[in-house]
mmCIF file of C-alpha atoms and ligand atoms in Angstrom:
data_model
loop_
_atom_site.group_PDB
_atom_site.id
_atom_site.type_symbol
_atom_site.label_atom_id
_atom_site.label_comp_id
_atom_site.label_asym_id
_atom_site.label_seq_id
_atom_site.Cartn_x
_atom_site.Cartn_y
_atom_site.Cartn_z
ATOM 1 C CA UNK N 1 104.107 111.688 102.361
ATOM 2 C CA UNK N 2 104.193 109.135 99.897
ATOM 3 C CA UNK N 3 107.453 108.046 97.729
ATOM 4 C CA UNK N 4 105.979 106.412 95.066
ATOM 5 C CA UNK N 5 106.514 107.786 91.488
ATOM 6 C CA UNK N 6 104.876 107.326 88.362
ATOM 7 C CA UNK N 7 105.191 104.237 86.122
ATOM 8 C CA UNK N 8 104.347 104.732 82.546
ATOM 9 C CA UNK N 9 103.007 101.751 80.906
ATOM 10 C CA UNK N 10 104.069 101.696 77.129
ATOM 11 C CA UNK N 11 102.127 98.592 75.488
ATOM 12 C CA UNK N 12 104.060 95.800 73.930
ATOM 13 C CA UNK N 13 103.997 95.727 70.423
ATOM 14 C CA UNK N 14 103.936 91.916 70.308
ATOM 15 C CA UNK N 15 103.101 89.608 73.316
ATOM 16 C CA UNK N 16 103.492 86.393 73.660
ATOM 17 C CA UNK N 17 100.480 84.645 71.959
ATOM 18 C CA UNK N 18 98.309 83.071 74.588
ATOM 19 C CA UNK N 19 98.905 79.171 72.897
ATOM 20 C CA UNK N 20 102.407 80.027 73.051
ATOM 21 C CA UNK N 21 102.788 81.287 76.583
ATOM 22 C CA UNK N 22 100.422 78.219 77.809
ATOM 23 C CA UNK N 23 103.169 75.879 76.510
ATOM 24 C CA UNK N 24 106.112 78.254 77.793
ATOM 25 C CA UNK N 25 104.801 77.731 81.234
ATOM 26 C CA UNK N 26 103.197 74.165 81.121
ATOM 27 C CA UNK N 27 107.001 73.004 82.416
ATOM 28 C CA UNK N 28 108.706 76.315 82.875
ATOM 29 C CA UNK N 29 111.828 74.445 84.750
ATOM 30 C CA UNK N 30 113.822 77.435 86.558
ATOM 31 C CA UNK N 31 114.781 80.728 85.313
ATOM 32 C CA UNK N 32 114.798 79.869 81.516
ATOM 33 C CA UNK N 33 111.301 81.359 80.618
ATOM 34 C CA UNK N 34 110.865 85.127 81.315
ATOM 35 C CA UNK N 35 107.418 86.926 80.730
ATOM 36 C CA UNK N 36 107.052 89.849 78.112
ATOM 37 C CA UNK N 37 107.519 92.677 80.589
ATOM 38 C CA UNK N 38 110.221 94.562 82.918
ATOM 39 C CA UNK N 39 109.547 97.386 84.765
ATOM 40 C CA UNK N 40 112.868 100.308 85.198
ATOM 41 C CA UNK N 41 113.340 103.295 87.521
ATOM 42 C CA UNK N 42 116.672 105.360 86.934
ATOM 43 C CA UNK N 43 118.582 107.083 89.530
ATOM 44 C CA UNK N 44 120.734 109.566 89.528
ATOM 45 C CA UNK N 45 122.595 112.277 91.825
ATOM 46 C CA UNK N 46 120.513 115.668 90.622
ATOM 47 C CA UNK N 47 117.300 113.487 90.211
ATOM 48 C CA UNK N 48 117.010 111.021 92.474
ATOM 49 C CA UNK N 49 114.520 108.369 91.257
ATOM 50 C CA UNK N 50 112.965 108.667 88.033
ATOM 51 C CA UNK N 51 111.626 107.573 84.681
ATOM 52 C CA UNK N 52 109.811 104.950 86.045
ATOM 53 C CA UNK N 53 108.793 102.460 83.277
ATOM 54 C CA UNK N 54 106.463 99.165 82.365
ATOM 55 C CA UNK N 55 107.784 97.980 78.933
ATOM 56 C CA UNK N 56 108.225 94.981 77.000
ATOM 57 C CA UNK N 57 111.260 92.896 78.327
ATOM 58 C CA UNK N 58 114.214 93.980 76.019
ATOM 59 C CA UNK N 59 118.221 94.219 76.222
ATOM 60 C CA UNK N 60 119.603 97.345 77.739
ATOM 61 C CA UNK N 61 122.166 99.549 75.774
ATOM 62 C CA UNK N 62 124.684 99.627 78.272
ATOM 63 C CA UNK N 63 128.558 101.868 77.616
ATOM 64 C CA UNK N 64 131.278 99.892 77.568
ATOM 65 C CA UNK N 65 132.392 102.102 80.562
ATOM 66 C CA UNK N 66 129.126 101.237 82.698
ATOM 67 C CA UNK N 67 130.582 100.804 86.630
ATOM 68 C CA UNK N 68 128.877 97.453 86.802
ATOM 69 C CA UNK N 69 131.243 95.980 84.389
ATOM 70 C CA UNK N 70 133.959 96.807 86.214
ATOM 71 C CA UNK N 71 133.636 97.293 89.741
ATOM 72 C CA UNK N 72 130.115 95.030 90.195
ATOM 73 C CA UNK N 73 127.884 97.600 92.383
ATOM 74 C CA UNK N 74 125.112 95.098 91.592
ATOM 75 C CA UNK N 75 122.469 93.869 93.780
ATOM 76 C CA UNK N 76 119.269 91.633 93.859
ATOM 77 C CA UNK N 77 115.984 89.876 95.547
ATOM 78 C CA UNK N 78 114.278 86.814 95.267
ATOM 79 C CA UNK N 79 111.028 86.430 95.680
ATOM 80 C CA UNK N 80 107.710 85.199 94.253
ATOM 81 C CA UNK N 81 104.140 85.446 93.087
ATOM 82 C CA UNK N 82 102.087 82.534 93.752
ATOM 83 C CA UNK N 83 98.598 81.855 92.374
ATOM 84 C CA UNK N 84 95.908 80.706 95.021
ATOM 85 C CA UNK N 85 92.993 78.146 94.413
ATOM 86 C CA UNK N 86 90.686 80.916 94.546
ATOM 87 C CA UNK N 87 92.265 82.530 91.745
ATOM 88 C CA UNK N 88 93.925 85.433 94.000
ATOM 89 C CA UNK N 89 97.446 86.302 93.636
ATOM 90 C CA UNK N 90 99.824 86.836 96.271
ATOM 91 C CA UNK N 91 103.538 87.930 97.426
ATOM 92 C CA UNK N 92 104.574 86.178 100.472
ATOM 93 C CA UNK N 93 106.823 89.534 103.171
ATOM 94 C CA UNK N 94 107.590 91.460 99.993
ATOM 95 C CA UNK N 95 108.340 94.373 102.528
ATOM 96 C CA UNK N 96 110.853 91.937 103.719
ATOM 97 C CA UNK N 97 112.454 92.118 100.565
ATOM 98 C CA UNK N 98 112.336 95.721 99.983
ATOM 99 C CA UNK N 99 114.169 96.217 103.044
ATOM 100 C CA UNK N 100 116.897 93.858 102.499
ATOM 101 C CA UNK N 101 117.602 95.550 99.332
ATOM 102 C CA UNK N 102 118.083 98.639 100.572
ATOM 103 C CA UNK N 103 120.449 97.187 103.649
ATOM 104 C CA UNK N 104 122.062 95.399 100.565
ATOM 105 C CA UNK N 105 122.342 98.660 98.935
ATOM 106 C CA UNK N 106 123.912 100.483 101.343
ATOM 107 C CA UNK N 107 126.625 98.205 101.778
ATOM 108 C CA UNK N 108 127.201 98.740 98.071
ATOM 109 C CA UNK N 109 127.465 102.302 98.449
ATOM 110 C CA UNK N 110 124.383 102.258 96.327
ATOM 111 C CA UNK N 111 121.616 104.876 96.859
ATOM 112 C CA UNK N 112 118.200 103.484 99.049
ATOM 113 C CA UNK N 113 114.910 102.546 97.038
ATOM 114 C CA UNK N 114 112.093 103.464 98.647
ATOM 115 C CA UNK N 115 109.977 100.209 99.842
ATOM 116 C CA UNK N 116 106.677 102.295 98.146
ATOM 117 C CA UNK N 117 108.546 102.188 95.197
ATOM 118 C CA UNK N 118 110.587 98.360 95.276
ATOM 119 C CA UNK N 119 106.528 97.140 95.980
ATOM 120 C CA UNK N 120 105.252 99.170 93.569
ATOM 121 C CA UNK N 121 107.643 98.257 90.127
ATOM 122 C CA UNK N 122 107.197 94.358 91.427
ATOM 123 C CA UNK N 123 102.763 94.583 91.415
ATOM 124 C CA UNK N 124 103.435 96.639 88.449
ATOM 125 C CA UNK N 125 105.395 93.476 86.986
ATOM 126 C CA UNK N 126 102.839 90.669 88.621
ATOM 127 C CA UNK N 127 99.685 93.030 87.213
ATOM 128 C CA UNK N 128 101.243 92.969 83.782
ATOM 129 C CA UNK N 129 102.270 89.940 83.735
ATOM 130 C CA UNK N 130 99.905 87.645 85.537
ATOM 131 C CA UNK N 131 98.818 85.481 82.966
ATOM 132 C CA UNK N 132 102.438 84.003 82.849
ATOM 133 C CA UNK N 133 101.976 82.480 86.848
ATOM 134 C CA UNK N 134 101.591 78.859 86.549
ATOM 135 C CA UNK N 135 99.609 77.328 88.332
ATOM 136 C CA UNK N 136 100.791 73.819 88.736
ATOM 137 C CA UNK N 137 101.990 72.479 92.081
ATOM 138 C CA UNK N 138 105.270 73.591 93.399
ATOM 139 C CA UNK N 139 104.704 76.562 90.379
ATOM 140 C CA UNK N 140 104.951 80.012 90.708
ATOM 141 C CA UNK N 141 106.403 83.537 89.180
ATOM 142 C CA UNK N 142 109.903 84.030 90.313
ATOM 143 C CA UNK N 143 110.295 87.763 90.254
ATOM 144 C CA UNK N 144 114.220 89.491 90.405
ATOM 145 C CA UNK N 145 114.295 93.014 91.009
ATOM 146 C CA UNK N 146 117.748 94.078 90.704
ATOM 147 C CA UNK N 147 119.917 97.302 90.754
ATOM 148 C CA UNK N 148 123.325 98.120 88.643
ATOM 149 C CA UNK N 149 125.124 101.102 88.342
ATOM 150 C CA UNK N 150 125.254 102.537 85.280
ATOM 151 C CA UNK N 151 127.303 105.409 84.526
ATOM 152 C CA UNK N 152 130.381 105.801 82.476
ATOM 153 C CA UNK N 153 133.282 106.321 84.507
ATOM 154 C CA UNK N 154 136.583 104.466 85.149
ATOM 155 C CA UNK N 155 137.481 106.021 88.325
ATOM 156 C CA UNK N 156 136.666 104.155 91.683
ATOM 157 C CA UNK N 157 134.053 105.596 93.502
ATOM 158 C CA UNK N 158 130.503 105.220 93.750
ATOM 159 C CA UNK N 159 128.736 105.684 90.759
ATOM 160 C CA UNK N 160 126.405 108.577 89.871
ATOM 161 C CA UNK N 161 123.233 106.892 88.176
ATOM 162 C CA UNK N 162 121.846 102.939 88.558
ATOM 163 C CA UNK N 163 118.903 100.945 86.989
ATOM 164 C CA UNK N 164 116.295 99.565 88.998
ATOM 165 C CA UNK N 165 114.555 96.787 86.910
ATOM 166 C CA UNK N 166 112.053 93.463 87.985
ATOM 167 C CA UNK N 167 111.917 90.337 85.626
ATOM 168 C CA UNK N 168 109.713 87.067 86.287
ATOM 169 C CA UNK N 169 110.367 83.800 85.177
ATOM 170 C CA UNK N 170 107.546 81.296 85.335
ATOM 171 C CA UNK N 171 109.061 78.196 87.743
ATOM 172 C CA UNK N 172 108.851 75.048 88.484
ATOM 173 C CA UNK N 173 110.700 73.157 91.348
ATOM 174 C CA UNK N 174 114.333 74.333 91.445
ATOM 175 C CA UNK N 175 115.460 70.881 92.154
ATOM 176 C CA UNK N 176 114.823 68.067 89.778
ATOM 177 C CA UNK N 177 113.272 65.029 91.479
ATOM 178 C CA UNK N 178 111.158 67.558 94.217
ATOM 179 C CA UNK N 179 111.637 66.394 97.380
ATOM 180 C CA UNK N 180 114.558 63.888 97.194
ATOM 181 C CA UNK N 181 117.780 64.820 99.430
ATOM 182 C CA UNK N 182 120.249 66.955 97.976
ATOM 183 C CA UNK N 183 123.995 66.260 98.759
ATOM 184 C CA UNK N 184 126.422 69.052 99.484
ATOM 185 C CA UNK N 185 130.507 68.969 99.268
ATOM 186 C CA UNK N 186 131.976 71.231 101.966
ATOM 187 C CA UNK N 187 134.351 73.616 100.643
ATOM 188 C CA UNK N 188 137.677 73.514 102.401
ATOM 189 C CA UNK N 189 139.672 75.460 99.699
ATOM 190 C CA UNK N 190 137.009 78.375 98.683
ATOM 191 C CA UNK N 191 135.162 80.564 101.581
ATOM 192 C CA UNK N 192 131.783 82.810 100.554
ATOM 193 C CA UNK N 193 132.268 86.063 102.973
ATOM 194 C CA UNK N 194 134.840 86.959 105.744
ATOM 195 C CA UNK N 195 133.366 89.540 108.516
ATOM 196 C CA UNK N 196 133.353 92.756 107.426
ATOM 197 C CA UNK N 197 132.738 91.566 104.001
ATOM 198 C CA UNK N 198 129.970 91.285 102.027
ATOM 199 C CA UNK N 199 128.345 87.767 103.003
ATOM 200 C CA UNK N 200 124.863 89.404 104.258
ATOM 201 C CA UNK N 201 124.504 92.117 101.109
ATOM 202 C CA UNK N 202 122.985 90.285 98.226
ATOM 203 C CA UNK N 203 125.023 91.064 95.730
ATOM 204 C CA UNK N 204 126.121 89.238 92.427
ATOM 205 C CA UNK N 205 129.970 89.564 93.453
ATOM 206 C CA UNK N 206 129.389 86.972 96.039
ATOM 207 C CA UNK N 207 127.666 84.294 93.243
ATOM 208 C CA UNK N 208 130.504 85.184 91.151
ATOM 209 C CA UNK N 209 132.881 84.074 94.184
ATOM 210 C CA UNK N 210 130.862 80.684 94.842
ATOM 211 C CA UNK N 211 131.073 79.710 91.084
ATOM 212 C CA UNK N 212 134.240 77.843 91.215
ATOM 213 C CA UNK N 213 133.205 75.705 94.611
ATOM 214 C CA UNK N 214 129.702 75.274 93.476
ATOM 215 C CA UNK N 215 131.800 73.784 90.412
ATOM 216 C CA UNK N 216 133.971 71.585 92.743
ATOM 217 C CA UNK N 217 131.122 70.054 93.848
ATOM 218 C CA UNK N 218 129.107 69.103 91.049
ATOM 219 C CA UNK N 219 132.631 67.483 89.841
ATOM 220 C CA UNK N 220 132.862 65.688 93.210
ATOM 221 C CA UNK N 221 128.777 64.687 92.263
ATOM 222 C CA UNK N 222 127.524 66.755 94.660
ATOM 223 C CA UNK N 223 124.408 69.040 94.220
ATOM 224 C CA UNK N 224 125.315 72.301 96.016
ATOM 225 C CA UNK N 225 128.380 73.373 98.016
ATOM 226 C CA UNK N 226 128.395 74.671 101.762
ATOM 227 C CA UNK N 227 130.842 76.945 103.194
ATOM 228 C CA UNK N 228 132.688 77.112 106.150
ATOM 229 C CA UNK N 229 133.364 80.466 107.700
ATOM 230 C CA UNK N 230 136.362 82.053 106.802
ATOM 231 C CA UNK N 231 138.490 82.625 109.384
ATOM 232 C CA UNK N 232 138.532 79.354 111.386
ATOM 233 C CA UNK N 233 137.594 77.310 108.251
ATOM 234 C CA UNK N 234 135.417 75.279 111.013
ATOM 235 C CA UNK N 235 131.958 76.940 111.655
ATOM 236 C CA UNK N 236 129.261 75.636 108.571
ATOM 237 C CA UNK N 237 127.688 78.902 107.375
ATOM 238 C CA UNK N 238 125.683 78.729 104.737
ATOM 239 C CA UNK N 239 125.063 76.678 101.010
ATOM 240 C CA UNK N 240 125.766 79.319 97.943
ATOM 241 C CA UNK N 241 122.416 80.538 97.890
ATOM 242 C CA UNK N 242 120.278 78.946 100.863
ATOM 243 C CA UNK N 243 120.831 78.920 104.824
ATOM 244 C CA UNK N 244 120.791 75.791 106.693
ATOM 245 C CA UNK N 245 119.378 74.129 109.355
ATOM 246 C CA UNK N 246 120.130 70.917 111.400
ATOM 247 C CA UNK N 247 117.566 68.825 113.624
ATOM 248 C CA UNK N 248 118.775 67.375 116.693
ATOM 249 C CA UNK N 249 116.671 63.980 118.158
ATOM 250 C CA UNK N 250 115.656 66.151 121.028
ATOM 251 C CA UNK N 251 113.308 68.229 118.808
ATOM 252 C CA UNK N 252 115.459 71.483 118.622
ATOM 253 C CA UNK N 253 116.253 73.471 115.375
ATOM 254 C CA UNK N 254 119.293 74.904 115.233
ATOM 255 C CA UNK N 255 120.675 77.477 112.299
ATOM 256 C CA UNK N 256 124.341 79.367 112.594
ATOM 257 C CA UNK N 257 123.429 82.932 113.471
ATOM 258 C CA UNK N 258 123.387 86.186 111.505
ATOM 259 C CA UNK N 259 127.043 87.953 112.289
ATOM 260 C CA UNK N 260 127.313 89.965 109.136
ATOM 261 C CA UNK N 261 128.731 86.505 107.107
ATOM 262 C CA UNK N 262 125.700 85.017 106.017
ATOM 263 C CA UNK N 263 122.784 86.199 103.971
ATOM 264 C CA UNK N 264 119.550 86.617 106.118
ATOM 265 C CA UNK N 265 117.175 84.878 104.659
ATOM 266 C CA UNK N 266 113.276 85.620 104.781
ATOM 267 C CA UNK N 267 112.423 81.927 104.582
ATOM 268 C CA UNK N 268 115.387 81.635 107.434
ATOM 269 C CA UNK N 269 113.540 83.658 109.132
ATOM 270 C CA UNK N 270 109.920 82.046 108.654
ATOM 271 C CA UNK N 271 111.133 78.901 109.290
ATOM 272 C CA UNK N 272 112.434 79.955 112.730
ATOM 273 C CA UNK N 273 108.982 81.912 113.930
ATOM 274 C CA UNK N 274 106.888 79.173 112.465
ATOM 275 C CA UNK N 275 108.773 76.232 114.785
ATOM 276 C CA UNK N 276 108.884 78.112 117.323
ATOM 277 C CA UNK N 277 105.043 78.948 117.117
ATOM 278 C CA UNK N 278 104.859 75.063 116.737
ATOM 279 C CA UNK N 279 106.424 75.209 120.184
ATOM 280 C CA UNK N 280 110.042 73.621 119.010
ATOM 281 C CA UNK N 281 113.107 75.411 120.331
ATOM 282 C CA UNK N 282 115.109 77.269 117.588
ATOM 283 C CA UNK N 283 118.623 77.544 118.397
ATOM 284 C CA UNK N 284 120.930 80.436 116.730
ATOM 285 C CA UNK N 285 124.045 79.258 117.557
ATOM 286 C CA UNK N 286 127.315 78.248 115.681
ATOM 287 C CA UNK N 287 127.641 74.695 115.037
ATOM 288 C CA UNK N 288 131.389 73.376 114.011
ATOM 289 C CA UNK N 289 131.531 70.963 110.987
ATOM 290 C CA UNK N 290 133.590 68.439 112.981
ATOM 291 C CA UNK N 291 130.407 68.442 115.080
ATOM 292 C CA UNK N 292 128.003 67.529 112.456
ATOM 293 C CA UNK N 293 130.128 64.834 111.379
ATOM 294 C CA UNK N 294 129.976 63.620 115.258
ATOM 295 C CA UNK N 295 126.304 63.830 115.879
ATOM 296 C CA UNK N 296 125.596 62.309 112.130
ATOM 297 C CA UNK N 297 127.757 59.430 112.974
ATOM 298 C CA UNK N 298 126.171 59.214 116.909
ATOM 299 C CA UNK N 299 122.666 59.689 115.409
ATOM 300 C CA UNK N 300 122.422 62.873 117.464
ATOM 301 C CA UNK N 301 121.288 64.549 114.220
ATOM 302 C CA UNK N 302 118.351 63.529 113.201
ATOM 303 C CA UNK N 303 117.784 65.813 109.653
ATOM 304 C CA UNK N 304 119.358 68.867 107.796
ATOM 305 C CA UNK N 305 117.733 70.677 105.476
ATOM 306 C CA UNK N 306 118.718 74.424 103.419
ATOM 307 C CA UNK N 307 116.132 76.675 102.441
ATOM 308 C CA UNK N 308 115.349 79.401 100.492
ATOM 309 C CA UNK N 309 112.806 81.868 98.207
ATOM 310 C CA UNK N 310 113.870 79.673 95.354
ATOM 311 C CA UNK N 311 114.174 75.931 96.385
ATOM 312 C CA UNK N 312 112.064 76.367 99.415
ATOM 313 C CA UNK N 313 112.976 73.687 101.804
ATOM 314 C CA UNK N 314 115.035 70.578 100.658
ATOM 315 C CA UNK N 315 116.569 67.712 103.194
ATOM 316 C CA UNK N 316 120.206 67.484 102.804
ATOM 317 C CA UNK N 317 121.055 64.027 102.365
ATOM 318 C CA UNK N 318 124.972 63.742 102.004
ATOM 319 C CA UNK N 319 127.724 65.884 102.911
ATOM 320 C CA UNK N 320 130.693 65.236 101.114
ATOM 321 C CA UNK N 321 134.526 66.653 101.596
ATOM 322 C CA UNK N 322 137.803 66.051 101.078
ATOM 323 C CA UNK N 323 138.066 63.058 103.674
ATOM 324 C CA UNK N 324 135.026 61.289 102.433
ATOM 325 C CA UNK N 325 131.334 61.697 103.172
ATOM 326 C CA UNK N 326 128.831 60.745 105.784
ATOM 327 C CA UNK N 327 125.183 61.038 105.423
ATOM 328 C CA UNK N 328 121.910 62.159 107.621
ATOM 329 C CA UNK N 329 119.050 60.276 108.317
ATOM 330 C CA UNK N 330 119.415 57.337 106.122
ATOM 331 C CA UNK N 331 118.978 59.696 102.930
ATOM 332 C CA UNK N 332 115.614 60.358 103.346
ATOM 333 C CA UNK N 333 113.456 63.831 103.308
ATOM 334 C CA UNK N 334 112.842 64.065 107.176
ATOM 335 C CA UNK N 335 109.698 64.533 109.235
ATOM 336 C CA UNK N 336 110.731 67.759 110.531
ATOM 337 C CA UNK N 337 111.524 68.581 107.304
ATOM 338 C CA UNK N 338 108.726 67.745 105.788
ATOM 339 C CA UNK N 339 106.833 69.616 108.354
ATOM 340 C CA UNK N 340 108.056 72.702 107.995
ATOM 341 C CA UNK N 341 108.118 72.547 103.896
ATOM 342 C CA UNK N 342 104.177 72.040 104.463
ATOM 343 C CA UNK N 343 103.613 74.833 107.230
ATOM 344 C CA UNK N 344 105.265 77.358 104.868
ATOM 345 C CA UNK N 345 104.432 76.876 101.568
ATOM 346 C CA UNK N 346 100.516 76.307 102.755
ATOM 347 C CA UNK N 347 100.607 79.817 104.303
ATOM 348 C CA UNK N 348 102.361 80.656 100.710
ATOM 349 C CA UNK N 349 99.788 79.482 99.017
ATOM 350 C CA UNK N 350 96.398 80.320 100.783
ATOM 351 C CA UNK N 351 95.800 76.815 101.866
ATOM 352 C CA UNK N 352 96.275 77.544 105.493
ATOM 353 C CA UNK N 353 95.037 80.312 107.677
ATOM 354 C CA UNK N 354 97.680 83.678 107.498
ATOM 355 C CA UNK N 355 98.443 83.835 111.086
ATOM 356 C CA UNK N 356 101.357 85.721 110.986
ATOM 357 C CA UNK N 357 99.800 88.225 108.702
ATOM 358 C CA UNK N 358 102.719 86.848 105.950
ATOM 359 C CA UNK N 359 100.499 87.258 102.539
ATOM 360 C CA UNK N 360 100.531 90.245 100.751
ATOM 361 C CA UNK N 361 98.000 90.542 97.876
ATOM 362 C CA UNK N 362 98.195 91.719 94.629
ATOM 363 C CA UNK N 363 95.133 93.537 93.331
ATOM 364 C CA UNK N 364 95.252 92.471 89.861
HETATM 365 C C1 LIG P 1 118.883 84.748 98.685
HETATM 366 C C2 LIG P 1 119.819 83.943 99.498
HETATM 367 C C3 LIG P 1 119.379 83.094 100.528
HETATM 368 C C4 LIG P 1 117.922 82.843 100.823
HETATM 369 O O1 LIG P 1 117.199 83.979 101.132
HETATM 370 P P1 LIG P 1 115.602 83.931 101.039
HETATM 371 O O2 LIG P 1 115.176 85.287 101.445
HETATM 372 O O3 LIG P 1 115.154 82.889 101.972
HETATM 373 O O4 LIG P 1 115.273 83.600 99.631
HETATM 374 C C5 LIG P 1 120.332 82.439 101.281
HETATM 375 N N1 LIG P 1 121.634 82.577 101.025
HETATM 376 C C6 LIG P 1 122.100 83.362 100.044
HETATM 377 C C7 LIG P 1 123.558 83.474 99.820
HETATM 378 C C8 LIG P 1 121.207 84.075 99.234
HETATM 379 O O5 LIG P 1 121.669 84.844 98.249
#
């Protein structure tokens, strides 16, 4: 049995001109540009998912009693379309995605959409669409499917119908400057997810939580801000939107584990079985911030670096906090680093053999 459902293309009446949309994505930067089409599903209790649609990107007419507005059941992915030398185009564990939506879901008391269906709406998107991947280094087409409850009702409970809808953004490299260090002020006032919370669900709620830290440390001229967990206020967990990783002068890797706080990631998780195909030991284990300021200042810790769908993998140069600030291998993107960066985004990008059977093409 198959879930998928039908998706009705209804033309645009005006695309983007082709002149235009070659400048558009020339130097897209990140998430300003979006492409001329969505794709939307609607579900609801008596007809489960339905109305699939491929449409020109417009606003929706939302009531001004719609349950995202007031209780946030909202959730989203990250993920992207990358266009190879060959001309092929290609999604890098999109199932990946489609089942950390639905885990995501159900912690939002939000019905499941099935993976058919999530892989579906985001070819659907990449098909349509596919003229707006750059293909410049370091470019690709950021796709966000996302799901928000919709219905009109003030009372708290789980709503009774939700939007599924993918966008794309043409990107560039999420950091200015590429591969120079990013510095990061540890949060000592603000915490991202207590256990039994929502840290692992992607959901906007916790973004809308980080906001004020990630704001403390761009006024203490940091980049990004990394938490500490929230009990202890000791263990480093995770940046706002990347997980992190620290390299030791033995050669090991080690990442804090997944215990319901922090959001697994999929490049987390490629990161970990690509070391430790390289043979390097991956450790997931907690690791205290008092000891990171120990083994920088020993030389113990040889690199740190966060990663994710969006900025990939970037070297943490300089951790900042209330006390002062220390920093990691002389400021400098680190071998290991480096390494890594290269193994994944080659297999990304066709320019290294798919042994882990990763790539996912889109028939375009
Ligand atoms: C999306 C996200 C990540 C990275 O996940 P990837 O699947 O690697 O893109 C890390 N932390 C948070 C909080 C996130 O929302």
């Amino acid at each position: 049995m198959t879930a998928k459902i039908d998706i009705r293309h209804i033309p645009h009446a005006t695309p983007t001109p082709a002149d235009v949309r070659a400048k558009l994505i020339a130097d897209p930067g990140f998430g300003k540009i979006f492409t001329d089409h969505m794709v939307t599903v609607r579900w609801s209790a008596d007809k489960g998912w339905h109305d699939g649609q491929l449409r020109a990107r417009e606003a929706f007419t939302l009531d001004p009693a719609a349950a995202v507005l007031h209780y946030a059941q909202e959730i989203f992915e990250g993920m992207k379309a990358y266009r190879t030398p060959d001309g092929e185009v290609l999604l890098f564990r999109p199932l990946e995605n489609a089942r950390r939506f639905n885990r995501s879901a159900e912690r939002m008391a939000m019905p499941a959409l099935p993976e058919e269906i999530f892989l579906q709406a985001v070819e659907a998107l990449v098909r349509a669409d596919v003229d707006w991947i750059p293909g410049g280094d370091g470019a690709s087409l950021y796709l966000r499917p996302f799901m928000f409850a919709d219905e009109s009702f003030l009372g708290v409970k789980p709503a009774g119908s939700y939007v599924f809808c993918v966008i794309a953004c043409p990107v560039g490299a999420y950091f200015k400057g590429g591969a120079k260090p990013v510095s990061v002020w540890a949060s000592q006032d603000y915490t991202r997810a207590a256990a039994g919370g929502t840290g692992a669900a992607k959901c906007g709620g916790n973004y809308a939580a980080s906001l004020i830290a990630q704001a403390e440390a761009i006024r203490n001229g940091c980049d990004q801000v990394v938490f500490l967990d929230a009990a202890e206020k000791k263990w480093v967990e995770e940046l706002g939107g990347m997980n992190v990783f620290f390299v030791f002068d033995d050669g090991t890797l080690q990442t804090p584990p997944l215990t319901g706080t922090i959001l697994p990631g999929i490049t987390r998780d490629s990161i970990i079985k690509l070391a430790r195909a390289d043979g390097m030991i991956v450790n997931e284990t907690p690791y205290s911030f008092a000891q990171w300021q120990a083994d920088a200042a020993s030389g113990r810790l040889r690199e740190v670096f966060a990663c994710g769908t969006a900025a990939v993998v970037s070297a943490i140069g300089t951790v900042r906090h209330k006390e002062g600030s220390f920093t990691i291998g002389g400021g400098e993107d680190g071998e290991i680093t480096r390494t890594l960066r290269a193994r994944l985004t080659a297999i990304q990008r066709a320019q290294a053999p798919d042994t882990m059977g990763w790539r996912h093409k889109v028939v375009v």
